[in-house]
Amino acid sequence: EPVRAVRFAFPRLELMVDANQGYDDAREAERVIDELGAFGVRCIEEPLKPREGEGPRELFERLSRLQELVRVPICLDESFASYDDLRLALAFPQLRWYAVKIAKFGGVGPALSFCEWAQRHGVSVWMGGMYDTGVSKRLHAAFETLPCCAVPGDLSDSARYFPRDVARPAFVLQRGHVELNGDGFEHGLGCVLDEAALARITVEKFALER
């Protein structure tokens, strides 16, 4: 019903739905996804709840079978938490959508490598957000400008999670848009660290020397 209401109010809006592994029964998930397809939903994220004692491969098998039955693409996120999981998931050609979170992929290099691979192989990616600071949010926004990321991400203002961010200026969206590398930031991510805010929340400091 919420999706129906949003589609009625915004007939041309691109809609994506996150089930957060909410369905125990694949048949119930299939019925719901078919109904969502009627509203032009672009994809549904993680529809199936993992079973007790089930490993990633078994979950990917169930998701793959479900994908064969529905038209709406299934997007993976929580179901893979490591590169080993990712390699297992990529063995199922029916699963063609992935949510990319840069920290989860191990940093800029690995995330960029996956995005470039996905583009070459026709796999759709979108940048998913977490409880990120303005530093990380700007990095995700920068990834959104790459050709491999053709799907809008779910970035939000840093103030949604932090009353005072560690980045200046604050990361703010204006009608779905954010300016990167604005005045005074021709290079880098478009922000500087707020040293005072960082010191206030720092719990440990250590130095790595070569």
Tab-separated table of N, CA, C and O in Angstrom, residues 112-157:
chain	number	residue	atom	x	y	z
A	112	LEU	N	35.957	0.196	-6.517
A	112	LEU	CA	36.065	0.668	-7.890
A	112	LEU	C	36.303	-0.493	-8.848
A	112	LEU	O	35.706	-0.551	-9.931
A	113	SER	N	37.135	-1.446	-8.448
A	113	SER	CA	37.387	-2.614	-9.301
A	113	SER	C	36.105	-3.397	-9.542
A	113	SER	O	35.835	-3.829	-10.669
A	114	PHE	N	35.298	-3.569	-8.488
A	114	PHE	CA	34.045	-4.299	-8.667
A	114	PHE	C	33.093	-3.535	-9.577
A	114	PHE	O	32.454	-4.128	-10.454
A	115	CYS	N	32.987	-2.224	-9.386
A	115	CYS	CA	32.087	-1.429	-10.227
A	115	CYS	C	32.485	-1.510	-11.697
A	115	CYS	O	31.626	-1.624	-12.580
A	116	GLU	N	33.782	-1.442	-11.964
A	116	GLU	CA	34.247	-1.527	-13.348
A	116	GLU	C	33.995	-2.914	-13.926
A	116	GLU	O	33.598	-3.058	-15.085
A	117	TRP	N	34.204	-3.947	-13.120
A	117	TRP	CA	33.897	-5.317	-13.557
A	117	TRP	C	32.403	-5.445	-13.851
A	117	TRP	O	32.000	-6.033	-14.861
A	118	ALA	N	31.571	-4.907	-12.953
A	118	ALA	CA	30.123	-5.010	-13.125
A	118	ALA	C	29.676	-4.348	-14.421
A	118	ALA	O	28.814	-4.865	-15.141
A	119	GLN	N	30.278	-3.192	-14.741
A	119	GLN	CA	29.907	-2.504	-15.969
A	119	GLN	C	30.254	-3.346	-17.192
A	119	GLN	O	29.474	-3.437	-18.147
A	120	ARG	N	31.408	-3.988	-17.174
A	120	ARG	CA	31.817	-4.819	-18.311
A	120	ARG	C	30.925	-6.036	-18.485
A	120	ARG	O	30.754	-6.539	-19.597
A	121	HIS	N	30.337	-6.516	-17.390
A	121	HIS	CA	29.572	-7.759	-17.441
A	121	HIS	C	28.062	-7.530	-17.342
A	121	HIS	O	27.299	-8.493	-17.154
A	122	GLY	N	27.620	-6.292	-17.464
A	122	GLY	CA	26.186	-6.021	-17.467
A	122	GLY	C	25.509	-6.217	-16.129
A	122	GLY	O	24.302	-6.463	-16.066
A	123	VAL	N	26.263	-6.090	-15.034
A	123	VAL	CA	25.709	-6.207	-13.694
A	123	VAL	C	25.395	-4.803	-13.177
A	123	VAL	O	26.225	-3.894	-13.298
A	124	SER	N	24.213	-4.609	-12.625
A	124	SER	CA	23.798	-3.297	-12.148
A	124	SER	C	24.268	-3.077	-10.709
A	124	SER	O	24.163	-3.977	-9.868
A	125	VAL	N	24.798	-1.894	-10.434
A	125	VAL	CA	25.226	-1.554	-9.077
A	125	VAL	C	24.604	-0.233	-8.674
A	125	VAL	O	24.315	0.616	-9.502
A	126	TRP	N	24.392	-0.100	-7.386
A	126	TRP	CA	23.977	1.194	-6.864
A	126	TRP	C	24.663	1.403	-5.521
A	126	TRP	O	25.010	0.452	-4.827
A	127	MET	N	24.912	2.662	-5.190
A	127	MET	CA	25.660	2.995	-3.992
A	127	MET	C	24.718	3.063	-2.806
A	127	MET	O	23.844	3.925	-2.734
A	128	GLY	N	24.888	2.130	-1.889
A	128	GLY	CA	24.060	2.107	-0.694
A	128	GLY	C	24.721	2.885	0.435
A	128	GLY	O	25.944	2.887	0.580
A	129	GLY	N	23.932	3.559	1.246
A	129	GLY	CA	24.469	4.337	2.349
A	129	GLY	C	24.420	3.577	3.662
A	129	GLY	O	23.637	2.649	3.841
A	130	MET	N	25.293	3.989	4.577
A	130	MET	CA	25.271	3.451	5.936
A	130	MET	C	25.308	4.652	6.894
A	130	MET	O	24.955	5.756	6.516
A	131	TYR	N	25.724	4.411	8.119
A	131	TYR	CA	25.829	5.516	9.082
A	131	TYR	C	27.144	6.243	8.824
A	131	TYR	O	28.093	6.157	9.600
A	132	ASP	N	27.187	6.961	7.704
A	132	ASP	CA	28.424	7.549	7.216
A	132	ASP	C	28.591	8.989	7.682
A	132	ASP	O	27.623	9.734	7.829
A	133	THR	N	29.858	9.382	7.829
A	133	THR	CA	30.176	10.793	8.041
A	133	THR	C	30.144	11.511	6.697
A	133	THR	O	30.017	10.894	5.638
A	134	GLY	N	30.319	12.826	6.745
A	134	GLY	CA	30.344	13.599	5.513
A	134	GLY	C	31.503	13.226	4.611
A	134	GLY	O	31.418	13.396	3.383
A	135	VAL	N	32.591	12.710	5.184
A	135	VAL	CA	33.720	12.256	4.371
A	135	VAL	C	33.288	11.081	3.500
A	135	VAL	O	33.462	11.081	2.278
A	136	SER	N	32.711	10.068	4.138
A	136	SER	CA	32.288	8.874	3.403
A	136	SER	C	31.146	9.191	2.443
A	136	SER	O	31.107	8.683	1.323
A	137	LYS	N	30.221	10.034	2.874
A	137	LYS	CA	29.096	10.368	2.005
A	137	LYS	C	29.568	11.046	0.722
A	137	LYS	O	29.040	10.790	-0.363
A	138	ARG	N	30.571	11.925	0.831
A	138	ARG	CA	31.098	12.576	-0.372
A	138	ARG	C	31.781	11.555	-1.287
A	138	ARG	O	31.722	11.667	-2.510
A	139	LEU	N	32.435	10.583	-0.683
A	139	LEU	CA	33.079	9.544	-1.476
A	139	LEU	C	32.036	8.722	-2.225
A	139	LEU	O	32.189	8.423	-3.417
A	140	HIS	N	30.943	8.366	-1.554
A	140	HIS	CA	29.872	7.641	-2.233
A	140	HIS	C	29.237	8.491	-3.325
A	140	HIS	O	28.904	7.993	-4.405
A	141	ALA	N	29.071	9.781	-3.058
A	141	ALA	CA	28.495	10.667	-4.065
A	141	ALA	C	29.415	10.774	-5.275
A	141	ALA	O	28.948	10.832	-6.421
A	142	ALA	N	30.724	10.798	-5.035
A	142	ALA	CA	31.672	10.846	-6.154
A	142	ALA	C	31.560	9.579	-7.001
A	142	ALA	O	31.606	9.631	-8.235
A	143	PHE	N	31.390	8.426	-6.360
A	143	PHE	CA	31.193	7.177	-7.098
A	143	PHE	C	29.944	7.239	-7.966
A	143	PHE	O	29.891	6.642	-9.042
A	144	GLU	N	28.932	7.968	-7.484
A	144	GLU	CA	27.677	8.056	-8.238
A	144	GLU	C	27.875	8.699	-9.607
A	144	GLU	O	27.044	8.551	-10.498
A	145	THR	N	28.966	9.461	-9.778
A	145	THR	CA	29.199	10.121	-11.057
A	145	THR	C	29.845	9.190	-12.078
A	145	THR	O	29.986	9.565	-13.240
A	146	LEU	N	30.249	7.998	-11.666
A	146	LEU	CA	30.930	7.063	-12.565
A	146	LEU	C	29.929	6.384	-13.491
A	146	LEU	O	28.774	6.146	-13.112
A	147	PRO	N	30.342	6.034	-14.710
A	147	PRO	CA	29.425	5.376	-15.659
A	147	PRO	C	28.869	4.052	-15.141
A	147	PRO	O	27.769	3.655	-15.511
A	148	CYS	N	29.621	3.377	-14.264
A	148	CYS	CA	29.166	2.072	-13.774
A	148	CYS	C	28.005	2.187	-12.802
A	148	CYS	O	27.342	1.191	-12.509
A	149	CYS	N	27.738	3.380	-12.290
A	149	CYS	CA	26.665	3.571	-11.312
A	149	CYS	C	25.508	4.316	-11.971
A	149	CYS	O	25.413	5.543	-11.882
A	150	ALA	N	24.656	3.569	-12.638
A	150	ALA	CA	23.551	4.174	-13.379
A	150	ALA	C	22.278	4.268	-12.546
A	150	ALA	O	21.276	4.803	-13.014
A	151	VAL	N	22.301	3.770	-11.314
A	151	VAL	CA	21.110	3.743	-10.473
A	151	VAL	C	21.300	4.729	-9.321
A	151	VAL	O	22.368	4.757	-8.703
A	152	PRO	N	20.319	5.569	-9.020
A	152	PRO	CA	20.471	6.536	-7.925
A	152	PRO	C	20.754	5.844	-6.597
A	152	PRO	O	20.221	4.772	-6.311
A	153	GLY	N	21.600	6.471	-5.789
A	153	GLY	CA	21.889	5.941	-4.462
A	153	GLY	C	20.934	6.492	-3.422
A	153	GLY	O	20.049	7.293	-3.720
A	154	ASP	N	21.132	6.053	-2.171
A	154	ASP	CA	20.224	6.505	-1.101
A	154	ASP	C	20.978	7.386	-0.097
A	154	ASP	O	20.809	7.276	1.107
A	155	LEU	N	21.795	8.295	-0.626
A	155	LEU	CA	22.540	9.204	0.239
A	155	LEU	C	21.599	10.192	0.924
A	155	LEU	O	20.579	10.590	0.368
A	156	SER	N	21.979	10.592	2.123
A	156	SER	CA	21.168	11.551	2.873
A	156	SER	C	22.099	12.527	3.586
A	156	SER	O	23.313	12.320	3.659
A	157	ASP	N	21.531	13.602	4.123
A	157	ASP	CA	22.316	14.590	4.854
A	157	ASP	C	23.057	13.925	6.017
A	157	ASP	O	22.505	13.063	6.710
